[in-house]
PDB file of C-alpha atoms and ligand atoms in Angstrom:
ATOM      1  CA  UNK N   1     -17.337  -2.903  19.020  1.00 49.00           C
ATOM      2  CA  UNK N   2     -20.222  -4.222  21.164  1.00 51.00           C
ATOM      3  CA  UNK N   3     -21.911  -7.380  19.996  1.00 54.00           C
ATOM      4  CA  UNK N   4     -25.123  -6.473  18.169  1.00 61.00           C
ATOM      5  CA  UNK N   5     -27.355  -9.330  19.347  1.00 63.00           C
ATOM      6  CA  UNK N   6     -30.410  -7.944  17.579  1.00 86.00           C
ATOM      7  CA  UNK N   7     -28.662  -8.161  14.200  1.00 97.00           C
ATOM      8  CA  UNK N   8     -27.822 -11.876  14.429  1.00 97.00           C
ATOM      9  CA  UNK N   9     -29.805 -13.811  11.833  1.00 97.00           C
ATOM     10  CA  UNK N  10     -30.641 -10.790   9.714  1.00 98.00           C
ATOM     11  CA  UNK N  11     -29.594 -10.845   6.062  1.00 98.00           C
ATOM     12  CA  UNK N  12     -27.359  -8.306   4.343  1.00 99.00           C
ATOM     13  CA  UNK N  13     -26.819  -8.013   0.598  1.00 99.00           C
ATOM     14  CA  UNK N  14     -23.591  -6.226  -0.318  1.00 99.00           C
ATOM     15  CA  UNK N  15     -22.943  -5.415  -3.965  1.00 99.00           C
ATOM     16  CA  UNK N  16     -19.274  -5.551  -4.905  1.00 98.00           C
ATOM     17  CA  UNK N  17     -18.324  -7.683  -1.904  1.00 98.00           C
ATOM     18  CA  UNK N  18     -15.620  -9.692  -3.677  1.00 98.00           C
ATOM     19  CA  UNK N  19     -13.051  -6.949  -3.080  1.00 97.00           C
ATOM     20  CA  UNK N  20     -12.081  -3.862  -1.083  1.00 98.00           C
ATOM     21  CA  UNK N  21     -14.684  -2.106   1.081  1.00 98.00           C
ATOM     22  CA  UNK N  22     -17.453  -4.603   0.275  1.00 98.00           C
ATOM     23  CA  UNK N  23     -15.369  -7.654   1.225  1.00 98.00           C
ATOM     24  CA  UNK N  24     -14.052  -6.084   4.436  1.00 98.00           C
ATOM     25  CA  UNK N  25     -17.587  -5.020   5.394  1.00 98.00           C
ATOM     26  CA  UNK N  26     -18.860  -8.534   4.715  1.00 99.00           C
ATOM     27  CA  UNK N  27     -16.387  -9.852   7.324  1.00 98.00           C
ATOM     28  CA  UNK N  28     -17.477  -7.226   9.871  1.00 98.00           C
ATOM     29  CA  UNK N  29     -21.172  -8.106   9.442  1.00 98.00           C
ATOM     30  CA  UNK N  30     -20.540 -11.866   9.364  1.00 98.00           C
ATOM     31  CA  UNK N  31     -18.717 -11.600  12.705  1.00 98.00           C
ATOM     32  CA  UNK N  32     -22.081 -10.517  14.150  1.00 97.00           C
ATOM     33  CA  UNK N  33     -23.893 -13.567  12.738  1.00 97.00           C
ATOM     34  CA  UNK N  34     -25.506 -11.640   9.881  1.00 98.00           C
ATOM     35  CA  UNK N  35     -26.313 -13.828   6.853  1.00 98.00           C
ATOM     36  CA  UNK N  36     -24.798 -12.585   3.608  1.00 98.00           C
ATOM     37  CA  UNK N  37     -25.510 -12.264  -0.065  1.00 99.00           C
ATOM     38  CA  UNK N  38     -22.045 -11.827  -1.543  1.00 99.00           C
ATOM     39  CA  UNK N  39     -21.741 -10.339  -4.995  1.00 98.00           C
ATOM     40  CA  UNK N  40     -19.154  -9.140  -7.478  1.00 98.00           C
ATOM     41  CA  UNK N  41     -17.272  -9.802 -10.678  1.00 98.00           C
ATOM     42  CA  UNK N  42     -15.783 -13.192  -9.853  1.00 97.00           C
ATOM     43  CA  UNK N  43     -16.376 -16.468 -11.670  1.00 98.00           C
ATOM     44  CA  UNK N  44     -18.980 -18.829 -10.240  1.00 98.00           C
ATOM     45  CA  UNK N  45     -16.481 -21.334  -8.816  1.00 98.00           C
ATOM     46  CA  UNK N  46     -14.435 -18.677  -6.984  1.00 98.00           C
ATOM     47  CA  UNK N  47     -17.628 -17.021  -5.786  1.00 98.00           C
ATOM     48  CA  UNK N  48     -19.119 -20.256  -4.475  1.00 98.00           C
ATOM     49  CA  UNK N  49     -15.834 -20.954  -2.648  1.00 98.00           C
ATOM     50  CA  UNK N  50     -15.888 -17.494  -1.094  1.00 98.00           C
ATOM     51  CA  UNK N  51     -19.500 -17.969   0.026  1.00 98.00           C
ATOM     52  CA  UNK N  52     -18.636 -21.365   1.495  1.00 98.00           C
ATOM     53  CA  UNK N  53     -15.628 -19.957   3.370  1.00 98.00           C
ATOM     54  CA  UNK N  54     -17.849 -17.304   4.960  1.00 98.00           C
ATOM     55  CA  UNK N  55     -20.559 -19.856   5.812  1.00 98.00           C
ATOM     56  CA  UNK N  56     -18.067 -22.177   7.530  1.00 98.00           C
ATOM     57  CA  UNK N  57     -16.015 -19.533   9.299  1.00 98.00           C
ATOM     58  CA  UNK N  58     -18.951 -17.573  10.704  1.00 98.00           C
ATOM     59  CA  UNK N  59     -21.698 -20.244  10.772  1.00 98.00           C
ATOM     60  CA  UNK N  60     -24.022 -18.104   8.691  1.00 98.00           C
ATOM     61  CA  UNK N  61     -26.144 -18.626   5.588  1.00 98.00           C
ATOM     62  CA  UNK N  62     -24.553 -17.260   2.405  1.00 98.00           C
ATOM     63  CA  UNK N  63     -25.303 -16.880  -1.277  1.00 98.00           C
ATOM     64  CA  UNK N  64     -23.055 -15.682  -4.111  1.00 98.00           C
ATOM     65  CA  UNK N  65     -24.022 -14.047  -7.381  1.00 98.00           C
ATOM     66  CA  UNK N  66     -21.975 -12.348 -10.101  1.00 98.00           C
ATOM     67  CA  UNK N  67     -24.693 -10.309 -11.821  1.00 98.00           C
ATOM     68  CA  UNK N  68     -23.238  -7.572 -13.993  1.00 98.00           C
ATOM     69  CA  UNK N  69     -24.693  -4.364 -12.573  1.00 98.00           C
ATOM     70  CA  UNK N  70     -24.639  -2.739 -16.013  1.00 98.00           C
ATOM     71  CA  UNK N  71     -27.515  -5.043 -16.972  1.00 98.00           C
ATOM     72  CA  UNK N  72     -30.885  -4.277 -15.346  1.00 98.00           C
ATOM     73  CA  UNK N  73     -32.321  -7.706 -16.320  1.00 98.00           C
ATOM     74  CA  UNK N  74     -29.365  -9.400 -14.601  1.00 98.00           C
ATOM     75  CA  UNK N  75     -29.970  -7.276 -11.494  1.00 98.00           C
ATOM     76  CA  UNK N  76     -33.624  -8.272 -11.485  1.00 98.00           C
ATOM     77  CA  UNK N  77     -32.757 -11.983 -11.745  1.00 98.00           C
ATOM     78  CA  UNK N  78     -30.121 -11.588  -8.999  1.00 98.00           C
ATOM     79  CA  UNK N  79     -32.447  -9.789  -6.591  1.00 98.00           C
ATOM     80  CA  UNK N  80     -35.308 -12.235  -7.184  1.00 98.00           C
ATOM     81  CA  UNK N  81     -32.937 -15.156  -6.481  1.00 98.00           C
ATOM     82  CA  UNK N  82     -31.537 -13.475  -3.366  1.00 98.00           C
ATOM     83  CA  UNK N  83     -34.986 -12.770  -1.929  1.00 98.00           C
ATOM     84  CA  UNK N  84     -36.211 -16.295  -2.708  1.00 98.00           C
ATOM     85  CA  UNK N  85     -33.139 -18.011  -1.244  1.00 98.00           C
ATOM     86  CA  UNK N  86     -32.626 -15.846   1.833  1.00 98.00           C
ATOM     87  CA  UNK N  87     -36.305 -15.045   2.515  1.00 97.00           C
ATOM     88  CA  UNK N  88     -35.588 -11.375   3.102  1.00 95.00           C
ATOM     89  CA  UNK N  89     -33.009  -8.659   2.624  1.00 98.00           C
ATOM     90  CA  UNK N  90     -32.895  -6.633   5.823  1.00 98.00           C
ATOM     91  CA  UNK N  91     -29.723  -4.697   5.083  1.00 99.00           C
ATOM     92  CA  UNK N  92     -28.912  -3.487   1.582  1.00 99.00           C
ATOM     93  CA  UNK N  93     -25.451  -2.104   0.961  1.00 99.00           C
ATOM     94  CA  UNK N  94     -24.981  -0.561  -2.469  1.00 99.00           C
ATOM     95  CA  UNK N  95     -21.216  -0.597  -2.655  1.00 98.00           C
ATOM     96  CA  UNK N  96     -20.051  -1.783  -6.103  1.00 98.00           C
ATOM     97  CA  UNK N  97     -18.343   0.922  -8.068  1.00 98.00           C
ATOM     98  CA  UNK N  98     -15.792   1.720 -10.740  1.00 98.00           C
ATOM     99  CA  UNK N  99     -13.711   4.770 -11.572  1.00 97.00           C
ATOM    100  CA  UNK N 100     -12.283   6.391 -14.694  1.00 97.00           C
ATOM    101  CA  UNK N 101     -10.394   9.679 -14.650  1.00 97.00           C
ATOM    102  CA  UNK N 102     -10.196  11.913 -17.698  1.00 97.00           C
ATOM    103  CA  UNK N 103     -11.047  15.503 -18.581  1.00 98.00           C
ATOM    104  CA  UNK N 104     -14.704  16.044 -19.396  1.00 98.00           C
ATOM    105  CA  UNK N 105     -14.085  17.208 -22.974  1.00 98.00           C
ATOM    106  CA  UNK N 106     -12.536  13.868 -23.933  1.00 98.00           C
ATOM    107  CA  UNK N 107     -14.327  11.621 -21.397  1.00 98.00           C
ATOM    108  CA  UNK N 108     -15.428   8.472 -23.283  1.00 98.00           C
ATOM    109  CA  UNK N 109     -19.209   8.002 -23.479  1.00 98.00           C
ATOM    110  CA  UNK N 110     -18.805   4.278 -22.774  1.00 98.00           C
ATOM    111  CA  UNK N 111     -17.044   5.046 -19.458  1.00 98.00           C
ATOM    112  CA  UNK N 112     -19.701   7.636 -18.569  1.00 98.00           C
ATOM    113  CA  UNK N 113     -22.478   5.090 -19.199  1.00 98.00           C
ATOM    114  CA  UNK N 114     -20.716   2.330 -17.237  1.00 98.00           C
ATOM    115  CA  UNK N 115     -20.023   4.543 -14.210  1.00 98.00           C
ATOM    116  CA  UNK N 116     -23.587   5.894 -14.094  1.00 99.00           C
ATOM    117  CA  UNK N 117     -25.007   2.373 -14.495  1.00 98.00           C
ATOM    118  CA  UNK N 118     -22.835   0.650 -11.858  1.00 98.00           C
ATOM    119  CA  UNK N 119     -22.335   3.477  -9.330  1.00 98.00           C
ATOM    120  CA  UNK N 120     -25.873   4.929  -9.477  1.00 99.00           C
ATOM    121  CA  UNK N 121     -28.589   3.178 -11.496  1.00 99.00           C
ATOM    122  CA  UNK N 122     -27.855  -0.259 -10.002  1.00 99.00           C
ATOM    123  CA  UNK N 123     -28.694   1.132  -6.551  1.00 99.00           C
ATOM    124  CA  UNK N 124     -32.054   2.373  -7.826  1.00 98.00           C
ATOM    125  CA  UNK N 125     -32.844  -1.171  -8.992  1.00 98.00           C
ATOM    126  CA  UNK N 126     -31.654  -2.982  -5.842  1.00 98.00           C
ATOM    127  CA  UNK N 127     -33.581  -0.543  -3.635  1.00 98.00           C
ATOM    128  CA  UNK N 128     -36.754  -1.072  -5.682  1.00 98.00           C
ATOM    129  CA  UNK N 129     -36.445  -4.834  -5.240  1.00 98.00           C
ATOM    130  CA  UNK N 130     -35.718  -4.645  -1.500  1.00 98.00           C
ATOM    131  CA  UNK N 131     -38.320  -2.216  -0.217  1.00 98.00           C
ATOM    132  CA  UNK N 132     -41.433  -4.420  -0.203  1.00 98.00           C
ATOM    133  CA  UNK N 133     -39.772  -6.966   2.119  1.00 98.00           C
ATOM    134  CA  UNK N 134     -38.316  -4.289   4.403  1.00 98.00           C
ATOM    135  CA  UNK N 135     -41.705  -2.563   4.643  1.00 98.00           C
ATOM    136  CA  UNK N 136     -43.351  -5.915   5.385  1.00 98.00           C
ATOM    137  CA  UNK N 137     -40.924  -6.439   8.305  1.00 97.00           C
ATOM    138  CA  UNK N 138     -41.146  -2.773   9.370  1.00 98.00           C
ATOM    139  CA  UNK N 139     -37.334  -2.789   9.536  1.00 98.00           C
ATOM    140  CA  UNK N 140     -34.598  -2.105   7.044  1.00 98.00           C
ATOM    141  CA  UNK N 141     -31.238  -0.485   6.548  1.00 98.00           C
ATOM    142  CA  UNK N 142     -30.132   0.904   3.187  1.00 99.00           C
ATOM    143  CA  UNK N 143     -26.545   2.073   3.100  1.00 99.00           C
ATOM    144  CA  UNK N 144     -25.122   3.521  -0.076  1.00 99.00           C
ATOM    145  CA  UNK N 145     -21.365   3.819  -0.372  1.00 98.00           C
ATOM    146  CA  UNK N 146     -21.021   7.220  -2.008  1.00 99.00           C
ATOM    147  CA  UNK N 147     -17.770   9.186  -1.671  1.00 98.00           C
ATOM    148  CA  UNK N 148     -16.468  12.614  -0.778  1.00 98.00           C
ATOM    149  CA  UNK N 149     -17.144  13.031  -4.489  1.00 98.00           C
ATOM    150  CA  UNK N 150     -20.846  12.888  -3.626  1.00 98.00           C
ATOM    151  CA  UNK N 151     -20.295  16.146  -1.726  1.00 98.00           C
ATOM    152  CA  UNK N 152     -17.511  17.955  -3.562  1.00 98.00           C
ATOM    153  CA  UNK N 153     -15.871  17.645  -6.973  1.00 98.00           C
ATOM    154  CA  UNK N 154     -12.399  16.960  -8.317  1.00 98.00           C
ATOM    155  CA  UNK N 155     -11.072  17.514 -11.806  1.00 98.00           C
ATOM    156  CA  UNK N 156     -11.196  14.584 -14.255  1.00 98.00           C
ATOM    157  CA  UNK N 157     -14.021  12.789 -12.397  1.00 98.00           C
ATOM    158  CA  UNK N 158     -17.130  13.972 -14.278  1.00 98.00           C
ATOM    159  CA  UNK N 159     -18.982  10.656 -14.347  1.00 98.00           C
ATOM    160  CA  UNK N 160     -17.874   9.573 -10.863  1.00 98.00           C
ATOM    161  CA  UNK N 161     -18.916  12.900  -9.288  1.00 98.00           C
ATOM    162  CA  UNK N 162     -22.224  12.882 -11.180  1.00 99.00           C
ATOM    163  CA  UNK N 163     -22.976   9.333 -10.022  1.00 99.00           C
ATOM    164  CA  UNK N 164     -21.907   9.955  -6.417  1.00 99.00           C
ATOM    165  CA  UNK N 165     -23.840  13.242  -6.147  1.00 99.00           C
ATOM    166  CA  UNK N 166     -26.759  11.312  -7.684  1.00 99.00           C
ATOM    167  CA  UNK N 167     -26.656   8.548  -5.100  1.00 99.00           C
ATOM    168  CA  UNK N 168     -26.608  11.123  -2.299  1.00 99.00           C
ATOM    169  CA  UNK N 169     -29.832  12.553  -3.765  1.00 99.00           C
ATOM    170  CA  UNK N 170     -31.384   9.107  -4.174  1.00 99.00           C
ATOM    171  CA  UNK N 171     -30.528   8.306  -0.547  1.00 99.00           C
ATOM    172  CA  UNK N 172     -32.369  11.405   0.684  1.00 99.00           C
ATOM    173  CA  UNK N 173     -35.526  10.597  -1.286  1.00 99.00           C
ATOM    174  CA  UNK N 174     -35.594   6.985  -0.053  1.00 99.00           C
ATOM    175  CA  UNK N 175     -35.120   8.203   3.531  1.00 99.00           C
ATOM    176  CA  UNK N 176     -38.065  10.591   3.200  1.00 98.00           C
ATOM    177  CA  UNK N 177     -40.327   8.014   1.600  1.00 98.00           C
ATOM    178  CA  UNK N 178     -39.487   5.319   4.178  1.00 98.00           C
ATOM    179  CA  UNK N 179     -39.309   7.436   7.327  1.00 98.00           C
ATOM    180  CA  UNK N 180     -42.488   5.883   8.786  1.00 98.00           C
ATOM    181  CA  UNK N 181     -41.594   2.316   7.801  1.00 98.00           C
ATOM    182  CA  UNK N 182     -38.733   1.535  10.192  1.00 98.00           C
ATOM    183  CA  UNK N 183     -36.279   1.823   7.301  1.00 98.00           C
ATOM    184  CA  UNK N 184     -33.283   4.144   7.315  1.00 98.00           C
ATOM    185  CA  UNK N 185     -31.310   5.170   4.229  1.00 99.00           C
ATOM    186  CA  UNK N 186     -27.906   6.781   4.486  1.00 99.00           C
ATOM    187  CA  UNK N 187     -24.886   7.453   2.310  1.00 99.00           C
ATOM    188  CA  UNK N 188     -21.336   7.028   3.573  1.00 99.00           C
ATOM    189  CA  UNK N 189     -18.914   9.432   1.907  1.00 99.00           C
ATOM    190  CA  UNK N 190     -15.354   8.128   2.316  1.00 98.00           C
ATOM    191  CA  UNK N 191     -12.126   9.867   1.446  1.00 98.00           C
ATOM    192  CA  UNK N 192      -9.217   7.623   0.434  1.00 98.00           C
ATOM    193  CA  UNK N 193      -9.626   3.937   1.283  1.00 98.00           C
ATOM    194  CA  UNK N 194      -6.868   1.423   0.621  1.00 96.00           C
ATOM    195  CA  UNK N 195      -8.418  -0.771  -2.101  1.00 96.00           C
ATOM    196  CA  UNK N 196      -7.655  -1.782  -5.709  1.00 94.00           C
ATOM    197  CA  UNK N 197     -10.062   0.902  -7.013  1.00 93.00           C
ATOM    198  CA  UNK N 198      -7.467   3.646  -6.718  1.00 93.00           C
ATOM    199  CA  UNK N 199      -4.406   1.786  -8.031  1.00 93.00           C
ATOM    200  CA  UNK N 200      -4.670   3.308 -11.515  1.00 93.00           C
ATOM    201  CA  UNK N 201      -4.640   6.816 -10.052  1.00 94.00           C
ATOM    202  CA  UNK N 202      -1.532   5.980  -7.992  1.00 95.00           C
ATOM    203  CA  UNK N 203       0.238   4.383 -10.978  1.00 95.00           C
ATOM    204  CA  UNK N 204      -0.490   7.455 -13.099  1.00 94.00           C
ATOM    205  CA  UNK N 205       1.253   9.731 -10.553  1.00 95.00           C
ATOM    206  CA  UNK N 206       4.115   7.281 -10.126  1.00 95.00           C
ATOM    207  CA  UNK N 207       4.737   7.167 -13.913  1.00 95.00           C
ATOM    208  CA  UNK N 208       4.404  10.932 -14.330  1.00 94.00           C
ATOM    209  CA  UNK N 209       6.778  11.747 -11.449  1.00 95.00           C
ATOM    210  CA  UNK N 210       9.026   8.704 -11.778  1.00 95.00           C
ATOM    211  CA  UNK N 211       8.341   8.018  -8.075  1.00 95.00           C
ATOM    212  CA  UNK N 212       7.714   4.782  -6.178  1.00 96.00           C
ATOM    213  CA  UNK N 213       4.173   3.432  -5.723  1.00 94.00           C
ATOM    214  CA  UNK N 214       4.296   4.334  -1.997  1.00 94.00           C
ATOM    215  CA  UNK N 215       5.527   7.884  -2.701  1.00 96.00           C
ATOM    216  CA  UNK N 216       2.829   8.355  -5.328  1.00 96.00           C
ATOM    217  CA  UNK N 217       0.213   6.996  -2.922  1.00 95.00           C
ATOM    218  CA  UNK N 218       1.238   9.517  -0.256  1.00 96.00           C
ATOM    219  CA  UNK N 219       1.091  12.303  -2.810  1.00 96.00           C
ATOM    220  CA  UNK N 220      -2.401  11.268  -3.928  1.00 95.00           C
ATOM    221  CA  UNK N 221      -3.699  11.183  -0.353  1.00 96.00           C
ATOM    222  CA  UNK N 222      -2.246  14.466   0.800  1.00 96.00           C
ATOM    223  CA  UNK N 223      -3.233  16.461  -2.296  1.00 96.00           C
ATOM    224  CA  UNK N 224      -6.748  16.833  -0.863  1.00 97.00           C
ATOM    225  CA  UNK N 225      -7.092  14.927   2.416  1.00 98.00           C
ATOM    226  CA  UNK N 226      -5.651  16.621   5.539  1.00 98.00           C
ATOM    227  CA  UNK N 227      -5.370  13.326   7.468  1.00 98.00           C
ATOM    228  CA  UNK N 228      -2.328  11.863   5.715  1.00 97.00           C
ATOM    229  CA  UNK N 229      -3.333   8.197   5.648  1.00 96.00           C
ATOM    230  CA  UNK N 230      -5.681   5.923   3.790  1.00 96.00           C
ATOM    231  CA  UNK N 231      -8.505   4.270   5.655  1.00 97.00           C
ATOM    232  CA  UNK N 232      -8.526   0.549   6.186  1.00 98.00           C
ATOM    233  CA  UNK N 233     -11.667  -0.777   4.423  1.00 98.00           C
ATOM    234  CA  UNK N 234     -12.744  -2.442   7.699  1.00 98.00           C
ATOM    235  CA  UNK N 235     -13.319   1.032   9.148  1.00 98.00           C
ATOM    236  CA  UNK N 236     -16.167   1.486   6.669  1.00 98.00           C
ATOM    237  CA  UNK N 237     -17.541  -1.907   7.725  1.00 98.00           C
ATOM    238  CA  UNK N 238     -17.534  -0.865  11.391  1.00 98.00           C
ATOM    239  CA  UNK N 239     -19.415   2.321  10.499  1.00 98.00           C
ATOM    240  CA  UNK N 240     -21.946   0.297   8.491  1.00 98.00           C
ATOM    241  CA  UNK N 241     -22.435  -1.934  11.521  1.00 98.00           C
ATOM    242  CA  UNK N 242     -23.173   1.096  13.688  1.00 98.00           C
ATOM    243  CA  UNK N 243     -25.706   2.382  11.128  1.00 98.00           C
ATOM    244  CA  UNK N 244     -27.429  -1.009  11.309  1.00 98.00           C
ATOM    245  CA  UNK N 245     -27.695  -0.865  15.105  1.00 97.00           C
ATOM    246  CA  UNK N 246     -30.739   0.268  17.037  1.00 96.00           C
ATOM    247  CA  UNK N 247     -28.728   3.226  18.356  1.00 95.00           C
ATOM    248  CA  UNK N 248     -28.622   4.609  14.808  1.00 97.00           C
ATOM    249  CA  UNK N 249     -32.368   4.321  14.110  1.00 97.00           C
ATOM    250  CA  UNK N 250     -32.769   8.121  13.933  1.00 98.00           C
ATOM    251  CA  UNK N 251     -29.916   8.617  11.501  1.00 98.00           C
ATOM    252  CA  UNK N 252     -31.584   8.670   8.101  1.00 98.00           C
ATOM    253  CA  UNK N 253     -31.274  10.745   4.964  1.00 98.00           C
ATOM    254  CA  UNK N 254     -27.724  11.634   5.951  1.00 98.00           C
ATOM    255  CA  UNK N 255     -24.618  11.838   3.813  1.00 98.00           C
ATOM    256  CA  UNK N 256     -21.905  10.983   6.281  1.00 98.00           C
ATOM    257  CA  UNK N 257     -18.323  11.983   5.469  1.00 98.00           C
ATOM    258  CA  UNK N 258     -15.542   9.676   6.655  1.00 98.00           C
ATOM    259  CA  UNK N 259     -12.873  11.641   4.989  1.00 98.00           C
ATOM    260  CA  UNK N 260      -9.982  12.808   7.194  1.00 98.00           C
ATOM    261  CA  UNK N 261     -11.344  16.392   7.096  1.00 98.00           C
ATOM    262  CA  UNK N 262     -11.327  16.542   3.267  1.00 98.00           C
ATOM    263  CA  UNK N 263     -14.748  18.237   3.100  1.00 98.00           C
ATOM    264  CA  UNK N 264     -14.099  20.406   6.176  1.00 98.00           C
ATOM    265  CA  UNK N 265     -12.056  22.760   4.017  1.00 96.00           C
TER     266      UNK N 265
HETATM  267  P1  LIG I 301     -12.899  -2.354  -5.445  1.00 73.57           P
HETATM  268  O1  LIG I 301     -12.426  -2.158  -6.840  1.00 73.57           O
HETATM  269  O2  LIG I 301     -11.976  -2.992  -4.453  1.00 73.57           O
HETATM  270  O3  LIG I 301     -14.270  -3.174  -5.435  1.00 73.57           O
HETATM  271  C1  LIG I 301     -15.293  -2.913  -6.386  1.00 73.57           C
HETATM  272  C2  LIG I 301     -16.319  -4.030  -6.352  1.00 73.57           C
HETATM  273  O4  LIG I 301     -17.348  -3.714  -7.314  1.00 73.57           O
HETATM  274  C3  LIG I 301     -15.764  -5.400  -6.739  1.00 73.57           C
HETATM  275  O5  LIG I 301     -16.336  -6.408  -5.944  1.00 73.57           O
HETATM  276  C4  LIG I 301     -16.201  -5.553  -8.190  1.00 73.57           C
HETATM  277  O6  LIG I 301     -16.341  -6.910  -8.610  1.00 73.57           O
HETATM  278  C5  LIG I 301     -17.541  -4.846  -8.163  1.00 73.57           C
HETATM  279  N1  LIG I 301     -17.938  -4.414  -9.506  1.00 73.57           N
HETATM  280  C6  LIG I 301     -17.272  -3.574 -10.333  1.00 73.57           C
HETATM  281  N2  LIG I 301     -17.925  -3.494 -11.509  1.00 73.57           N
HETATM  282  C7  LIG I 301     -19.014  -4.289 -11.422  1.00 73.57           C
HETATM  283  C8  LIG I 301     -20.057  -4.649 -12.327  1.00 73.57           C
HETATM  284  N3  LIG I 301     -20.120  -4.180 -13.582  1.00 73.57           N
HETATM  285  N4  LIG I 301     -21.000  -5.507 -11.899  1.00 73.57           N
HETATM  286  C9  LIG I 301     -20.926  -6.033 -10.655  1.00 73.57           C
HETATM  287  N5  LIG I 301     -19.980  -5.738  -9.756  1.00 73.57           N
HETATM  288  C10 LIG I 301     -19.029  -4.889 -10.149  1.00 73.57           C
HETATM  289  O7  LIG I 301     -13.334  -0.891  -4.963  1.00 73.57           O
HETATM  290  P2  LIG I 301     -13.626  -0.244  -3.517  1.00 73.57           P
HETATM  291  O8  LIG I 301     -12.644   0.831  -3.315  1.00 73.57           O
HETATM  292  O9  LIG I 301     -13.841  -1.265  -2.487  1.00 73.57           O
HETATM  293  O10 LIG I 301     -15.001   0.501  -3.861  1.00 73.57           O
HETATM  294  C11 LIG I 301     -16.233   0.211  -3.256  1.00 73.57           C
HETATM  295  C12 LIG I 301     -17.087   1.467  -3.278  1.00 73.57           C
HETATM  296  O11 LIG I 301     -16.475   2.468  -2.472  1.00 73.57           O
HETATM  297  C13 LIG I 301     -17.253   2.093  -4.664  1.00 73.57           C
HETATM  298  O12 LIG I 301     -18.582   2.518  -4.848  1.00 73.57           O
HETATM  299  C14 LIG I 301     -16.313   3.271  -4.615  1.00 73.57           C
HETATM  300  O13 LIG I 301     -16.720   4.302  -5.493  1.00 73.57           O
HETATM  301  C15 LIG I 301     -16.450   3.682  -3.173  1.00 73.57           C
HETATM  302  N6  LIG I 301     -15.339   4.505  -2.667  1.00 73.57           N
HETATM  303  C16 LIG I 301     -14.055   4.050  -2.677  1.00 73.57           C
HETATM  304  C17 LIG I 301     -13.033   4.861  -2.207  1.00 73.57           C
HETATM  305  C18 LIG I 301     -11.584   4.440  -2.203  1.00 73.57           C
HETATM  306  O14 LIG I 301     -10.712   5.294  -1.930  1.00 73.57           O
HETATM  307  N7  LIG I 301     -11.268   3.187  -2.441  1.00 73.57           N
HETATM  308  C19 LIG I 301     -13.338   6.143  -1.717  1.00 73.57           C
HETATM  309  C20 LIG I 301     -14.657   6.568  -1.715  1.00 73.57           C
HETATM  310  C21 LIG I 301     -15.646   5.738  -2.181  1.00 73.57           C
END
C-alpha cells in the first residue's frame, strides 16, 4: 500500500475498535500517521493502555472512550468529548456491531432492540455529530461497516439484516446530502471475517454436528461464500484506507461487497 501523505495528521474515530475489524483497521490507519479515537466495550484502564500503546507505537494522538452505543446520551457525551479533544473528526468509521441468530417468530425483543441500536441507530447519531466539522473543513470520509447482510438475507438474522439493510440506506442518503461538501459516505459489505463476532455461530455448528471448531468454521464459510476462506480483518482496514484516499473521492453512496463472491450468486 502506498503511503498516503495527505492523510497524516487527520483524525479517525472508529466505533468498536477494541476488537476484530475495528482494531485491525485502527492499526492500518495509525501506520499512516492518522490520529485515532478508539472506542469499545473495555474498562477505562485497559482502554487508556490501548490508546497509549497506539500513541507510542505510531507517534499519533489518541483518545479512548467506552460509551455504550445503546445509550444516545452516552453517544452524545462521547462525540462531544472526541470533537473537543481532537479538534475534528475527519474520518468516521461506524463499525461496532453485535449479532444474535434465532428464528423471527421467537426472536427476543431485547436482542432486536440492541442490534438496531448498536448496528444502526448509533451510526445515525455519530454521523449527526460529525457532519458540521467535516462540512467546515470541506473534507470528510464516512465509512459504515455493513455486511453482505445489508444486501441479501439469511435465515435467523432478522434484526441483523434489518439493521445492515438500514445502514446501507442511511449511507446513500448521507452521500446524496453531502455530495457537494467534499464528504463521501460508503458502506463496506464484508462476507466472513475472522473475528470473535462469529464464534457463537461456529460453536453452534460444532455442537450440533459434533465436529471440531475448525471443521465447523469451514462449514459455516462454505455454506454461502464461494471463496472458501475467512478474510483477515486487516483486509477491511486496507480497503478503508483506500476509501479515505484522494483516488477514491468519487466513490460515494456505494455499498461495496468484499465477500468472496457471496452476493454474485
Ligand atoms: P467484534 O465482536 O470483534 O467487535 C465488535 C466491537 O463492537 C467491539 O469493539 C465491541 O466492544 C463493540 N461493541 C459491541 N457492543 C457495543 C456497545 N453496546 N457499545 C459500544 N461498543 C460495542 O466484531 P467484528 O467482527 O469486528 O465486527 C465489526 C463490524 O463488522 C460489525 O458491525 C459487524 O456486524 C461487521 N461484520 C462482521 C463480519 C464478520 O464476519 N466478522 C462480517 C460482516 C460484517
